[in-house]
């Protein structure tokens, strides 16, 4: 989230509250609580990794993207994270949906004044 521009264009106030909870301090707070309490009282921690972040880690540590993904996943699990999800499939669906919308708008460009231009964005934050 440190790379997020905090423009708030992608979120409602409810999502904003959730994003506020997703920070390094809160993550380590929950990890420490989980270490101290009974496993039945643990908070389940899930981390999502966007496809845009993996090449950065790979280049920084001189690894292939697949090795970077495996090591990052292993590191997070060693900290106490329960689930690590790759959001590549979500990004793929986003691209397909944007493509579908563009084709529809392009086909309507002569009938509707505001069919084009179409602006699209996908924020990994």
PDB file of C-alpha atoms in Angstrom:
ATOM      1  CA  UNK A   1       0.000   0.000   0.000  1.00  0.00           C
ATOM      2  CA  UNK A   2       2.961   2.349   0.251  1.00  0.00           C
ATOM      3  CA  UNK A   3       2.794   2.819  -3.545  1.00  0.00           C
ATOM      4  CA  UNK A   4      -0.911   3.704  -3.482  1.00  0.00           C
ATOM      5  CA  UNK A   5      -1.675   7.301  -4.411  1.00  0.00           C
ATOM      6  CA  UNK A   6      -4.532   7.365  -1.870  1.00  0.00           C
ATOM      7  CA  UNK A   7      -6.819   8.974  -4.444  1.00  0.00           C
ATOM      8  CA  UNK A   8      -9.858   7.164  -2.964  1.00  0.00           C
ATOM      9  CA  UNK A   9     -11.311   6.738  -6.451  1.00  0.00           C
ATOM     10  CA  UNK A  10     -11.337   2.961  -6.150  1.00  0.00           C
ATOM     11  CA  UNK A  11     -12.964   2.673  -2.741  1.00  0.00           C
ATOM     12  CA  UNK A  12     -16.088   3.314  -0.759  1.00  0.00           C
ATOM     13  CA  UNK A  13     -15.769   4.392   2.869  1.00  0.00           C
ATOM     14  CA  UNK A  14     -16.227   0.765   3.971  1.00  0.00           C
ATOM     15  CA  UNK A  15     -13.357  -0.371   1.744  1.00  0.00           C
ATOM     16  CA  UNK A  16     -11.300   2.549   3.046  1.00  0.00           C
ATOM     17  CA  UNK A  17     -11.687   1.215   6.583  1.00  0.00           C
ATOM     18  CA  UNK A  18     -10.491  -2.202   5.425  1.00  0.00           C
ATOM     19  CA  UNK A  19      -7.479  -0.715   3.647  1.00  0.00           C
ATOM     20  CA  UNK A  20      -6.599   1.191   6.819  1.00  0.00           C
ATOM     21  CA  UNK A  21      -6.365  -2.170   8.614  1.00  0.00           C
ATOM     22  CA  UNK A  22      -3.956  -3.497   5.994  1.00  0.00           C
ATOM     23  CA  UNK A  23      -0.643  -2.075   7.053  1.00  0.00           C
ATOM     24  CA  UNK A  24       2.655  -3.425   8.296  1.00  0.00           C
ATOM     25  CA  UNK A  25       2.062  -2.380  11.903  1.00  0.00           C
ATOM     26  CA  UNK A  26      -1.329  -4.119  12.063  1.00  0.00           C
ATOM     27  CA  UNK A  27       0.054  -7.248  10.362  1.00  0.00           C
ATOM     28  CA  UNK A  28       2.853  -7.623  12.919  1.00  0.00           C
ATOM     29  CA  UNK A  29       0.445  -6.850  15.760  1.00  0.00           C
ATOM     30  CA  UNK A  30      -1.831  -9.722  14.689  1.00  0.00           C
ATOM     31  CA  UNK A  31       1.137 -12.056  14.101  1.00  0.00           C
ATOM     32  CA  UNK A  32       2.386 -11.362  17.637  1.00  0.00           C
ATOM     33  CA  UNK A  33      -1.065 -11.894  19.134  1.00  0.00           C
ATOM     34  CA  UNK A  34      -1.370 -15.203  17.279  1.00  0.00           C
ATOM     35  CA  UNK A  35       1.956 -16.355  18.753  1.00  0.00           C
ATOM     36  CA  UNK A  36       0.796 -15.566  22.296  1.00  0.00           C
ATOM     37  CA  UNK A  37      -2.710 -17.025  22.320  1.00  0.00           C
ATOM     38  CA  UNK A  38      -4.391 -20.390  21.933  1.00  0.00           C
ATOM     39  CA  UNK A  39      -4.702 -21.496  18.286  1.00  0.00           C
ATOM     40  CA  UNK A  40      -8.502 -21.544  18.609  1.00  0.00           C
ATOM     41  CA  UNK A  41      -8.376 -17.754  19.109  1.00  0.00           C
ATOM     42  CA  UNK A  42      -6.024 -17.015  16.205  1.00  0.00           C
ATOM     43  CA  UNK A  43      -7.014 -14.494  13.576  1.00  0.00           C
ATOM     44  CA  UNK A  44      -6.695 -16.040  10.134  1.00  0.00           C
ATOM     45  CA  UNK A  45      -4.280 -14.049   8.021  1.00  0.00           C
ATOM     46  CA  UNK A  46      -4.533 -13.986   4.239  1.00  0.00           C
ATOM     47  CA  UNK A  47      -2.177 -12.094   1.952  1.00  0.00           C
ATOM     48  CA  UNK A  48      -2.762 -11.375  -1.711  1.00  0.00           C
ATOM     49  CA  UNK A  49       0.150 -10.817  -4.061  1.00  0.00           C
ATOM     50  CA  UNK A  50      -0.449  -8.854  -7.229  1.00  0.00           C
ATOM     51  CA  UNK A  51       1.393  -9.908 -10.389  1.00  0.00           C
ATOM     52  CA  UNK A  52       2.987  -6.457 -10.713  1.00  0.00           C
ATOM     53  CA  UNK A  53       4.986  -6.849  -7.490  1.00  0.00           C
ATOM     54  CA  UNK A  54       6.702 -10.145  -8.307  1.00  0.00           C
ATOM     55  CA  UNK A  55       9.064  -8.854 -11.041  1.00  0.00           C
ATOM     56  CA  UNK A  56      10.260  -6.190  -8.581  1.00  0.00           C
ATOM     57  CA  UNK A  57      11.217  -8.827  -6.000  1.00  0.00           C
ATOM     58  CA  UNK A  58      12.734 -11.037  -8.695  1.00  0.00           C
ATOM     59  CA  UNK A  59      14.961  -8.217  -9.990  1.00  0.00           C
ATOM     60  CA  UNK A  60      15.909  -7.029  -6.503  1.00  0.00           C
ATOM     61  CA  UNK A  61      17.083 -10.478  -5.412  1.00  0.00           C
ATOM     62  CA  UNK A  62      18.283 -11.706  -8.822  1.00  0.00           C
ATOM     63  CA  UNK A  63      15.692 -14.501  -9.050  1.00  0.00           C
ATOM     64  CA  UNK A  64      13.260 -15.746 -11.639  1.00  0.00           C
ATOM     65  CA  UNK A  65       9.684 -14.529 -11.139  1.00  0.00           C
ATOM     66  CA  UNK A  66       8.597 -18.069 -10.154  1.00  0.00           C
ATOM     67  CA  UNK A  67      11.398 -18.373  -7.578  1.00  0.00           C
ATOM     68  CA  UNK A  68      10.535 -14.924  -6.202  1.00  0.00           C
ATOM     69  CA  UNK A  69       6.886 -15.993  -5.819  1.00  0.00           C
ATOM     70  CA  UNK A  70       7.852 -19.211  -4.034  1.00  0.00           C
ATOM     71  CA  UNK A  71      10.275 -17.468  -1.698  1.00  0.00           C
ATOM     72  CA  UNK A  72       7.877 -14.636  -0.899  1.00  0.00           C
ATOM     73  CA  UNK A  73       5.121 -17.147  -0.181  1.00  0.00           C
ATOM     74  CA  UNK A  74       7.462 -19.191   2.019  1.00  0.00           C
ATOM     75  CA  UNK A  75       8.606 -16.082   3.874  1.00  0.00           C
ATOM     76  CA  UNK A  76       5.047 -14.950   4.565  1.00  0.00           C
ATOM     77  CA  UNK A  77       4.051 -18.414   5.767  1.00  0.00           C
ATOM     78  CA  UNK A  78       7.138 -18.537   8.025  1.00  0.00           C
ATOM     79  CA  UNK A  79       5.896 -15.319   9.655  1.00  0.00           C
ATOM     80  CA  UNK A  80       2.575 -16.976  10.445  1.00  0.00           C
ATOM     81  CA  UNK A  81       0.395 -16.026   7.469  1.00  0.00           C
ATOM     82  CA  UNK A  82      -2.178 -18.753   6.871  1.00  0.00           C
ATOM     83  CA  UNK A  83      -3.007 -18.176   3.204  1.00  0.00           C
ATOM     84  CA  UNK A  84      -1.140 -16.512   0.343  1.00  0.00           C
ATOM     85  CA  UNK A  85      -3.134 -15.825  -2.825  1.00  0.00           C
ATOM     86  CA  UNK A  86      -1.888 -14.818  -6.237  1.00  0.00           C
ATOM     87  CA  UNK A  87      -4.230 -12.255  -7.776  1.00  0.00           C
ATOM     88  CA  UNK A  88      -3.111 -12.878 -11.355  1.00  0.00           C
ATOM     89  CA  UNK A  89      -6.432 -14.514 -12.217  1.00  0.00           C
ATOM     90  CA  UNK A  90      -8.290 -11.466 -10.897  1.00  0.00           C
ATOM     91  CA  UNK A  91      -6.084  -9.237 -13.055  1.00  0.00           C
ATOM     92  CA  UNK A  92      -6.822 -11.482 -16.046  1.00  0.00           C
ATOM     93  CA  UNK A  93     -10.579 -11.161 -15.449  1.00  0.00           C
ATOM     94  CA  UNK A  94     -10.188  -7.391 -15.159  1.00  0.00           C
ATOM     95  CA  UNK A  95      -8.386  -7.235 -18.506  1.00  0.00           C
ATOM     96  CA  UNK A  96     -10.995  -9.438 -20.183  1.00  0.00           C
ATOM     97  CA  UNK A  97     -13.821  -7.301 -18.811  1.00  0.00           C
ATOM     98  CA  UNK A  98     -12.109  -4.093 -19.972  1.00  0.00           C
ATOM     99  CA  UNK A  99     -11.620  -5.653 -23.398  1.00  0.00           C
ATOM    100  CA  UNK A 100     -15.295  -6.620 -23.593  1.00  0.00           C
ATOM    101  CA  UNK A 101     -16.394  -3.119 -22.613  1.00  0.00           C
ATOM    102  CA  UNK A 102     -14.040  -1.495 -25.121  1.00  0.00           C
ATOM    103  CA  UNK A 103     -15.340  -3.646 -27.980  1.00  0.00           C
ATOM    104  CA  UNK A 104     -18.939  -2.759 -27.060  1.00  0.00           C
ATOM    105  CA  UNK A 105     -18.104   0.958 -26.858  1.00  0.00           C
ATOM    106  CA  UNK A 106     -16.162   0.837 -30.122  1.00  0.00           C
ATOM    107  CA  UNK A 107     -19.115  -0.769 -31.890  1.00  0.00           C
ATOM    108  CA  UNK A 108     -21.439   1.959 -30.510  1.00  0.00           C
ATOM    109  CA  UNK A 109     -19.088   4.869 -31.252  1.00  0.00           C
ATOM    110  CA  UNK A 110     -21.229   6.133 -34.168  1.00  0.00           C
ATOM    111  CA  UNK A 111     -24.530   5.826 -32.279  1.00  0.00           C
ATOM    112  CA  UNK A 112     -23.454   7.278 -28.906  1.00  0.00           C
ATOM    113  CA  UNK A 113     -21.586  10.540 -28.543  1.00  0.00           C
ATOM    114  CA  UNK A 114     -19.851   9.490 -25.300  1.00  0.00           C
ATOM    115  CA  UNK A 115     -19.012   5.874 -26.169  1.00  0.00           C
ATOM    116  CA  UNK A 116     -15.342   6.822 -26.602  1.00  0.00           C
ATOM    117  CA  UNK A 117     -12.863   7.568 -25.188  1.00  0.00           C
ATOM    118  CA  UNK A 118     -12.875   4.887 -22.555  1.00  0.00           C
ATOM    119  CA  UNK A 119     -10.623   5.272 -19.536  1.00  0.00           C
ATOM    120  CA  UNK A 120      -9.560   2.196 -17.595  1.00  0.00           C
ATOM    121  CA  UNK A 121      -7.318   1.557 -14.639  1.00  0.00           C
ATOM    122  CA  UNK A 122      -6.378  -1.339 -12.422  1.00  0.00           C
ATOM    123  CA  UNK A 123      -4.755  -0.585  -9.081  1.00  0.00           C
ATOM    124  CA  UNK A 124      -2.896  -3.492  -7.440  1.00  0.00           C
ATOM    125  CA  UNK A 125      -3.249  -1.735  -4.090  1.00  0.00           C
TER     126      UNK A 125
END
